[in-house]
Tab-separated table of C-alpha atoms in Angstrom:
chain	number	residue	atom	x	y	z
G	119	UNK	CA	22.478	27.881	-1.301
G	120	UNK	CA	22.748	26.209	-4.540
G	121	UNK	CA	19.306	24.963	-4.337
G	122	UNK	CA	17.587	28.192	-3.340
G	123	UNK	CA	19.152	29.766	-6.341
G	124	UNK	CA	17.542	27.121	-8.549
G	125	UNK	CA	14.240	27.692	-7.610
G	126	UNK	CA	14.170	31.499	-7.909
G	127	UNK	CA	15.468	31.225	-11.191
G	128	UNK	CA	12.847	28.137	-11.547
G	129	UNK	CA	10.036	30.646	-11.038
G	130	UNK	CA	10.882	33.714	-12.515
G	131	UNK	CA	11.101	31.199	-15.739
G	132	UNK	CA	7.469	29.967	-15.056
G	133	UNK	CA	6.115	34.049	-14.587
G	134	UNK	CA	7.993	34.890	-17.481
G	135	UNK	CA	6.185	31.956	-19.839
G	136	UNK	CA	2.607	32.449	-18.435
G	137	UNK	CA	2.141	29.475	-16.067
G	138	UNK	CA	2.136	30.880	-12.428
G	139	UNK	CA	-0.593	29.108	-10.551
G	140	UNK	CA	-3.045	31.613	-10.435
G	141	UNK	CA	-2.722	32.267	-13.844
G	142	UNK	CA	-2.718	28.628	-15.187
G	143	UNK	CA	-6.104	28.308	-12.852
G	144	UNK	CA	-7.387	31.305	-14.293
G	145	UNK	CA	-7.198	30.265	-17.889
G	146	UNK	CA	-8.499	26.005	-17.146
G	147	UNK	CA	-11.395	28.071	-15.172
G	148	UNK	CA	-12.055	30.021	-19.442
G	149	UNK	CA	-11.659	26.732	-20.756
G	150	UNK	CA	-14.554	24.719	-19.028
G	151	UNK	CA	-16.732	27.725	-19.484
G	152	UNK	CA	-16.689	27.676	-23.051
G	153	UNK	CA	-16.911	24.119	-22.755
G	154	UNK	CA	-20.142	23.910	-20.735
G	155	UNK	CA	-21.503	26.853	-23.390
G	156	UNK	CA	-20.323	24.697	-26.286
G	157	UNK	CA	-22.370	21.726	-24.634
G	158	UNK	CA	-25.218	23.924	-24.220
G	159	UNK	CA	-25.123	24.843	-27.350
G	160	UNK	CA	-25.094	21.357	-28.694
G	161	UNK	CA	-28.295	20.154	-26.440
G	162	UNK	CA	-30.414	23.276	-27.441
G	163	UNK	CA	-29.405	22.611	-30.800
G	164	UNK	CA	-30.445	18.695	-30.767
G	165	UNK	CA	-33.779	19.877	-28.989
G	166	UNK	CA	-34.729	22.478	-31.684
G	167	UNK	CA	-36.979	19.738	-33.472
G	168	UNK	CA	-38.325	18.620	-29.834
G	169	UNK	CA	-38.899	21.206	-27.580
G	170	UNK	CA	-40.518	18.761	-25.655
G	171	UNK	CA	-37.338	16.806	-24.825
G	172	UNK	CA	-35.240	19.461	-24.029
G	173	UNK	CA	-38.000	21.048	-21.984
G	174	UNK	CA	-37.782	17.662	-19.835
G	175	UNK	CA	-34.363	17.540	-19.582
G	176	UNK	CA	-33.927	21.125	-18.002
G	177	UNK	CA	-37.064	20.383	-15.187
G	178	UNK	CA	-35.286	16.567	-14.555
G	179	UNK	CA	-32.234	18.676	-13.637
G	180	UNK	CA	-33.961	21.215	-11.775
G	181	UNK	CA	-36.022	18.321	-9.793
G	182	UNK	CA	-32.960	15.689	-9.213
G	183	UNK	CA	-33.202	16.386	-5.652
G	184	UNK	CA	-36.941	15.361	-5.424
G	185	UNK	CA	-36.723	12.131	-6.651
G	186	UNK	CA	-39.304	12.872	-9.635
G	187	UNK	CA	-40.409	15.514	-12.322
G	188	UNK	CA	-43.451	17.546	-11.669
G	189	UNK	CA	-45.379	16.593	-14.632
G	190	UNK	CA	-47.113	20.137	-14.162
G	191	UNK	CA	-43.962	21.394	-15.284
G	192	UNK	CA	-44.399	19.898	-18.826
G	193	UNK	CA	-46.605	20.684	-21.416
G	194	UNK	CA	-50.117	19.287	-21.410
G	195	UNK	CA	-50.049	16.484	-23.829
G	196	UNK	CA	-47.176	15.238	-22.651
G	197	UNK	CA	-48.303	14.959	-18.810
G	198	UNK	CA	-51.386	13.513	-20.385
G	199	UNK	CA	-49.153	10.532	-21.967
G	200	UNK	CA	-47.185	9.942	-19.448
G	201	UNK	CA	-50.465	9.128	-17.017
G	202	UNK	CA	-52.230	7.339	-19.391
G	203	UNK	CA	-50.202	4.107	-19.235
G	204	UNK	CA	-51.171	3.891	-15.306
G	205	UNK	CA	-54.150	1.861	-14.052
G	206	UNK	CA	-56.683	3.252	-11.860
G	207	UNK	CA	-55.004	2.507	-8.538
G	208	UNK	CA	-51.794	4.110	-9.764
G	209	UNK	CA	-53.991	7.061	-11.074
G	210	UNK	CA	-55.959	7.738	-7.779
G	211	UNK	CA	-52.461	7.855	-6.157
G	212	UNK	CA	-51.409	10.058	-8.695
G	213	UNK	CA	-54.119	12.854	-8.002
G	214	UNK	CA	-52.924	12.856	-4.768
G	215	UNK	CA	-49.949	14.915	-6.241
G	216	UNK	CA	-51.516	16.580	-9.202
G	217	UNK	CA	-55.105	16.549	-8.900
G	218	UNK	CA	-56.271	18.573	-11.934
G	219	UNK	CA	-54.068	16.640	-14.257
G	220	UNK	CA	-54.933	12.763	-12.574
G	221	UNK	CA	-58.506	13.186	-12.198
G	222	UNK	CA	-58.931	14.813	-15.923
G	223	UNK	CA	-62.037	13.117	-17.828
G	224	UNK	CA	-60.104	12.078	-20.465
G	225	UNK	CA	-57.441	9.936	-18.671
G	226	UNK	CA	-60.597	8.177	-16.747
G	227	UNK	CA	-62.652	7.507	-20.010
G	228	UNK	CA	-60.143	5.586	-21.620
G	229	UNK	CA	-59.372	3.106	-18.720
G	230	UNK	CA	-63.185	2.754	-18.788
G	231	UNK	CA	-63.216	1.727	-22.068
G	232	UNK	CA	-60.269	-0.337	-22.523
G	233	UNK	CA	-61.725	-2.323	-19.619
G	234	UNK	CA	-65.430	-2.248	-20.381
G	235	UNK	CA	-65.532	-1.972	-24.506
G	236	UNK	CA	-69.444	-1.405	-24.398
G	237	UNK	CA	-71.902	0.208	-22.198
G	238	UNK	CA	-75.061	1.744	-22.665
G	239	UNK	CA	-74.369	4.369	-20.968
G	240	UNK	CA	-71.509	5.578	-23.731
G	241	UNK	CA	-74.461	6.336	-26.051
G	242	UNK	CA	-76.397	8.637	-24.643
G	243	UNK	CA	-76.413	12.069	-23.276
G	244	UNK	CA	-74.250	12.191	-19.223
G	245	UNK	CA	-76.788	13.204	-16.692
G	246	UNK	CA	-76.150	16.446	-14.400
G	247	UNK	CA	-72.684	15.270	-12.571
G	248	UNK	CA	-71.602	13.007	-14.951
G	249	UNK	CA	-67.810	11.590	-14.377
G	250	UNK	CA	-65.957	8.753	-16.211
G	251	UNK	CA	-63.754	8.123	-12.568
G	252	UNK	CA	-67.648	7.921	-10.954
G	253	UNK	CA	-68.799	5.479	-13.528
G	254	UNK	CA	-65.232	3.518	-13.167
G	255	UNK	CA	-65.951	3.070	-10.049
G	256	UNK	CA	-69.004	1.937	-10.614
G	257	UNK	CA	-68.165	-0.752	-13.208
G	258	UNK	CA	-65.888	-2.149	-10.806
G	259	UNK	CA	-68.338	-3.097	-8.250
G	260	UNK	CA	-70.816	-4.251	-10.787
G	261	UNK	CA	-67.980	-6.878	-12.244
G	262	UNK	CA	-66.748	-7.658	-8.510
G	263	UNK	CA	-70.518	-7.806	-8.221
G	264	UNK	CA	-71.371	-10.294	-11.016
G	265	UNK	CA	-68.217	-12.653	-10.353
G	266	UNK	CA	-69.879	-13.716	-6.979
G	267	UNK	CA	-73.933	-13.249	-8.223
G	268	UNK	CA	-74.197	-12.721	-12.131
G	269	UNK	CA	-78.462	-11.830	-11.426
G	270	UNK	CA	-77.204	-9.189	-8.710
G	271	UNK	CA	-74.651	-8.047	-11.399
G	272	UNK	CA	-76.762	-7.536	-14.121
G	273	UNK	CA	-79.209	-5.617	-11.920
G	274	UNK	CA	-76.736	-3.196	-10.321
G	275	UNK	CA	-75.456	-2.419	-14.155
G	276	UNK	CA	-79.440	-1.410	-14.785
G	277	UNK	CA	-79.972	0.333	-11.571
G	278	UNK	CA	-76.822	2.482	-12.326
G	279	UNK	CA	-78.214	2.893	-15.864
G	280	UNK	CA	-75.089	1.537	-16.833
G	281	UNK	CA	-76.736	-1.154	-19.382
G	282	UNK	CA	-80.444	-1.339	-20.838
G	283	UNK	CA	-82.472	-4.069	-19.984
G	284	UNK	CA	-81.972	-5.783	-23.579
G	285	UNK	CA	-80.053	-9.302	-24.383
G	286	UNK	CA	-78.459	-7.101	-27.220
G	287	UNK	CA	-76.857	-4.704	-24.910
G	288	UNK	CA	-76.099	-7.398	-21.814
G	289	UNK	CA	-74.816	-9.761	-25.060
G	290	UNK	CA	-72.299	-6.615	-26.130
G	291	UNK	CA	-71.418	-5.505	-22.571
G	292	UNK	CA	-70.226	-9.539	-22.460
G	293	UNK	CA	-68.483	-9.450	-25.637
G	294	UNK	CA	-66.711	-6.274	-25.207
G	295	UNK	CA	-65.359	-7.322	-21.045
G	296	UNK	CA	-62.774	-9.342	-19.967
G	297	UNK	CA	-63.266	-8.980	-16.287
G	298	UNK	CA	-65.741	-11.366	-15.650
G	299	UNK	CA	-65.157	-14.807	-14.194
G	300	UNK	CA	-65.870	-17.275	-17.084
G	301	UNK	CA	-67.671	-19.977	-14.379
G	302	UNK	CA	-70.029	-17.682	-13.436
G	303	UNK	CA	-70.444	-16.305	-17.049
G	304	UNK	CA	-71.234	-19.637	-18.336
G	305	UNK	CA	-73.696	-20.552	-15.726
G	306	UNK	CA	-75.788	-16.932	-16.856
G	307	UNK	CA	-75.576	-18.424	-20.351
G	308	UNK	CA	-77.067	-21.193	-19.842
G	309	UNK	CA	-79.611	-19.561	-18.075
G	310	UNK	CA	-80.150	-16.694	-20.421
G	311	UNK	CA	-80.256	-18.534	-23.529
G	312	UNK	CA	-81.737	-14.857	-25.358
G	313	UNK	CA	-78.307	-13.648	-24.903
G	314	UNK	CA	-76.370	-16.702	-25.557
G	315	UNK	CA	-78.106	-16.424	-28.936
G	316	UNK	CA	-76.913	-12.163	-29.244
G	317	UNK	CA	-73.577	-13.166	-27.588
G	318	UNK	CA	-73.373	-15.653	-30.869
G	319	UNK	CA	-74.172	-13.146	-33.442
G	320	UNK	CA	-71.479	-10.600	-32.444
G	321	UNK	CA	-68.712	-12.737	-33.597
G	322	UNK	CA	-67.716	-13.089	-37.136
G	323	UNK	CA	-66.465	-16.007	-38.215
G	324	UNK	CA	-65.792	-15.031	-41.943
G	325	UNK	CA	-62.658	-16.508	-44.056
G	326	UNK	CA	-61.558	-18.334	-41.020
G	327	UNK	CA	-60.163	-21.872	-40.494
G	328	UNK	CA	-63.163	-24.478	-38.929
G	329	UNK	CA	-60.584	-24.621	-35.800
G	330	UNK	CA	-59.126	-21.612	-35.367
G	331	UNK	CA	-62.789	-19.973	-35.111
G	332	UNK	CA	-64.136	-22.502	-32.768
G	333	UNK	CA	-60.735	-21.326	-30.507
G	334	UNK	CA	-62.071	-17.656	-30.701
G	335	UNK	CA	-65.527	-18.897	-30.118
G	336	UNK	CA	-64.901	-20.964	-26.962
G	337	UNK	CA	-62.645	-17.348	-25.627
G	338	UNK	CA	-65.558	-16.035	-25.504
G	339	UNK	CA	-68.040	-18.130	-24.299
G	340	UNK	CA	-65.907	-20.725	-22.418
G	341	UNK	CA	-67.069	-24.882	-23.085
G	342	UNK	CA	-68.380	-26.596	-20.097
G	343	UNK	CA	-66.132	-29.361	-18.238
G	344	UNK	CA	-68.564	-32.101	-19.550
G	345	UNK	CA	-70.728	-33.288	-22.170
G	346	UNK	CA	-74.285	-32.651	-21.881
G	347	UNK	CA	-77.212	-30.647	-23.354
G	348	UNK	CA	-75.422	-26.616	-23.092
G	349	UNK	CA	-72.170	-28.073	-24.759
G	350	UNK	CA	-74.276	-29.294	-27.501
G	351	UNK	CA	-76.150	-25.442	-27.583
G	352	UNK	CA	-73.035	-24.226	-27.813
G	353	UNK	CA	-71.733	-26.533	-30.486
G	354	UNK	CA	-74.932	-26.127	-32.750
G	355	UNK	CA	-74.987	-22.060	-32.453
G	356	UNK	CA	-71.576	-21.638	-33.653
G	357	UNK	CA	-72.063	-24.283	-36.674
G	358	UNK	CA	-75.063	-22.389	-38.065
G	359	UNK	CA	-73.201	-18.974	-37.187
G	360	UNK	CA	-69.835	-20.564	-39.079
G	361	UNK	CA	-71.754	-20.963	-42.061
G	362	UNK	CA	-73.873	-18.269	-42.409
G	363	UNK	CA	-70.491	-16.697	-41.987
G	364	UNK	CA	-68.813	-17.987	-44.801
G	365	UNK	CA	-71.483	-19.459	-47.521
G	366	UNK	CA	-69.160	-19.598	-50.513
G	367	UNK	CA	-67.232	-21.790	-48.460
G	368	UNK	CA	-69.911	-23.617	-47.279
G	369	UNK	CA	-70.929	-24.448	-50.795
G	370	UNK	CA	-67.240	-25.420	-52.672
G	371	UNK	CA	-67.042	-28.023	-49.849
G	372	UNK	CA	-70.453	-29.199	-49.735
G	373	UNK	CA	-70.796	-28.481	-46.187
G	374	UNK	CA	-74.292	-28.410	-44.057
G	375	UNK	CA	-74.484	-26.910	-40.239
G	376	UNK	CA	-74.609	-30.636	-39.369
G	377	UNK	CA	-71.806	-31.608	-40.948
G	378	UNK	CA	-69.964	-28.652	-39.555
G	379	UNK	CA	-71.119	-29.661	-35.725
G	380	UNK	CA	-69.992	-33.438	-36.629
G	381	UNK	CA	-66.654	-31.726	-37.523
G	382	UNK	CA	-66.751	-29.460	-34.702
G	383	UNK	CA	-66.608	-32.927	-32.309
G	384	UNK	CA	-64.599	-34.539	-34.157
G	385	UNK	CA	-62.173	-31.565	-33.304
G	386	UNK	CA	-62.763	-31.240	-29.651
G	387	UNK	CA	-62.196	-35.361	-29.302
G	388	UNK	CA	-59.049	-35.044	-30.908
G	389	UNK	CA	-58.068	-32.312	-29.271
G	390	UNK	CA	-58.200	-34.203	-25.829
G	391	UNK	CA	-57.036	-37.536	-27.266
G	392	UNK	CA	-53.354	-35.265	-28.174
G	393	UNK	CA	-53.374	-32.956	-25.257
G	394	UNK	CA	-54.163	-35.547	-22.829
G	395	UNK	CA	-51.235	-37.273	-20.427
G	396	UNK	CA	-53.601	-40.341	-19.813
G	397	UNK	CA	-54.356	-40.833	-23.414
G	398	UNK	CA	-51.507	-43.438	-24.306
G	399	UNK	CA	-51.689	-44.177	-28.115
G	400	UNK	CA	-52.737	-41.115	-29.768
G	401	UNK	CA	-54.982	-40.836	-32.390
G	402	UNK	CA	-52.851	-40.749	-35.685
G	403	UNK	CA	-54.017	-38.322	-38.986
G	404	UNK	CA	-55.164	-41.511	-40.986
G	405	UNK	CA	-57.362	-42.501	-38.177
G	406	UNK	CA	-59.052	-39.477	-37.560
G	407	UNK	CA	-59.906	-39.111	-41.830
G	408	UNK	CA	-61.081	-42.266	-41.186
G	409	UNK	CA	-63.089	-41.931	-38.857
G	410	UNK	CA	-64.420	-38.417	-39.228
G	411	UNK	CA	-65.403	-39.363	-43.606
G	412	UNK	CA	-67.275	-42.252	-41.581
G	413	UNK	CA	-69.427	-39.591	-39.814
G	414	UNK	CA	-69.705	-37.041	-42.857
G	415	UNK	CA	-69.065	-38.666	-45.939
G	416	UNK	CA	-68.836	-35.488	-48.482
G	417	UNK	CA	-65.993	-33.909	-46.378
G	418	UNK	CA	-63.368	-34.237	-48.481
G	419	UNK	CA	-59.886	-36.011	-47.223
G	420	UNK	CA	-57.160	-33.329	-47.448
G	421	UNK	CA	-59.670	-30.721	-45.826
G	422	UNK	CA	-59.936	-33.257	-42.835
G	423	UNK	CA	-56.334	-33.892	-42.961
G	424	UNK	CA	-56.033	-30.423	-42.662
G	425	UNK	CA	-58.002	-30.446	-39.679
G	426	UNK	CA	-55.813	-32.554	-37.880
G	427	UNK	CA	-52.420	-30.655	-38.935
G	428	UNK	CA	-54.143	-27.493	-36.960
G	429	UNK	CA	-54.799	-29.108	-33.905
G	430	UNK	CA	-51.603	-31.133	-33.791
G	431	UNK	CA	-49.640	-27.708	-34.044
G	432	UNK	CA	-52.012	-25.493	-32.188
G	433	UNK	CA	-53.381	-27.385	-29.553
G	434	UNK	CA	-56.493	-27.893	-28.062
G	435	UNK	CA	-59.897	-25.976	-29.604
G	436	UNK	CA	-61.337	-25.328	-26.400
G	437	UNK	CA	-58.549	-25.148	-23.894
């Protein structure tokens, strides 16, 4: 009895003060409302600067159930971004989804020419049904093509009228590719000696350290495993390319094209005698001044020291 009267006297208390259920429900219902608009109001006002982002956000939350955002849902330039960091495989799968936007011209022309830097074919006017994705394609097989037969290559490049038949433009398509397997590149060199001698030209050599350019050189066109008659092409091109590179330079240190290629050995010796595991008792820096002064007498002794310093820090010249 005693307890019954408590509790109606317990809840007439709680109508009288404004917390009945329904009422406290109605009133924490009000407050997340305003909430949410407060925190809508907050986004939009964060995104007025970047439409963009708030753009994204509102189709991410309309697409959580898919798994992905429908890039045709954003603007333009930022669907273009987004595909351009794909390759071409991920691209082709990509068209599968949104066609117009994947197989745009654009998107295809710059993975064309961040892969192949030059072509002849970039110069001149498209023929009737022209397409970047059609000419990707095509410069794939024509590398796939080269790695196994550098000739066929070559030949299905001027059949496509990718390239011109000109050392200048096979030397730049070379220069400007990174796709090509360096065995069977070097074997074309040393049969095409008329675009080894293009292939040479292209690089400048200016202000740069004696070692650090032979490095770049030998990226490029990679050194034979052994000594014989192409290493010694290669080593004479690049000394008379050094120095017409840098002929101030040249004259302050009194240096010839031979005494650059005597230099140029000197460097590549050294640089197996300190990266080699079966080489023992490495050469030390008084023994190479030594013995490289022997073999060009006007080279000056801290420039040779130098020399040594750069390849006992760096490594190898033609690794």
């Amino acid at each position: 009895m005693g307890q019954g009267l408590w509790r109606v006297a317990r809840s007439q208390q709680l109508q009288h003060q404004g917390y009945s259920g329904q009422s406290y429900l109605t009133r924490e219902h009000g407050r997340r409302i305003a909430t949410n608009n407060v925190s809508n109001t907050s986004h939009r006002k964060q995104a007025q600067g970047g439409i963009d982002i708030y753009h994204l956000l509102k189709t991410r939350k309309s697409k959580e159930q898919e798994g992905f955002i429908n890039l045709e849902m954003l603007p333009p330039e930022l669907s273009f971004t987004i595909l351009s960091y794909l390759n071409a495989t991920d691209l082709c799968l990509a068209s599968c989804v949104w066609q117009d936007l994947a197989n745009d011209e654009l998107l295809w022309q710059g993975l064309c020419k961040s892969t192949w830097g030059h072509c002849s074919i970039y110069n001149k006017n498209p023929p009737l049904g022209f397409s970047f994705r059609k000419l990707y394609m095509q410069l794939d097989e024509g590398s796939l093509t080269f790695n196994a037969n550098p000739d066929e290559g070559v030949n299905y490049f001027m059949s496509k009228g990718i390239l011109d038949d000109s050392p200048k433009e096979i030397a730049k398509f070379i220069f400007c590719t990174r796709t090509l397997n360096w065995k069977k590149l070097r074997i074309y060199l040393d049969e095409r000696r008329d675009v080894l001698d293009d292939l040479v030209t292209l690089h400048n050599f200016r202000n740069q350290f004696l070692p650090n350019a032979l490095r770049e050189f030998f990226r490029h066109i990679h050194a034979p495993e052994e000594r014989g008659e192409y290493l010694e092409t290669l080593i004479t091109k690049f000394s008379h390319r050094f120095c017409a590179c840098n002929p101030d330079l040249m004259r302050e240190l009194g240096l010839s094209p031979d005494a650059v290629y005597v230099l140029c050995y000197s460097l590549i010796l050294l640089s197996i005698d300190l990266t080699s595991p079966h080489v023992k008792n490495k050469m030390s820096k008084r023994e190479f001044i030594r013995n490289t002064r022997r073999a060009a007498q006007n080279i000056s002794e801290d420039f040779v020291g130098h020399l040594y310093d750069n390849i006992y820090l760096i490594g190898h010249v033609a690794a």
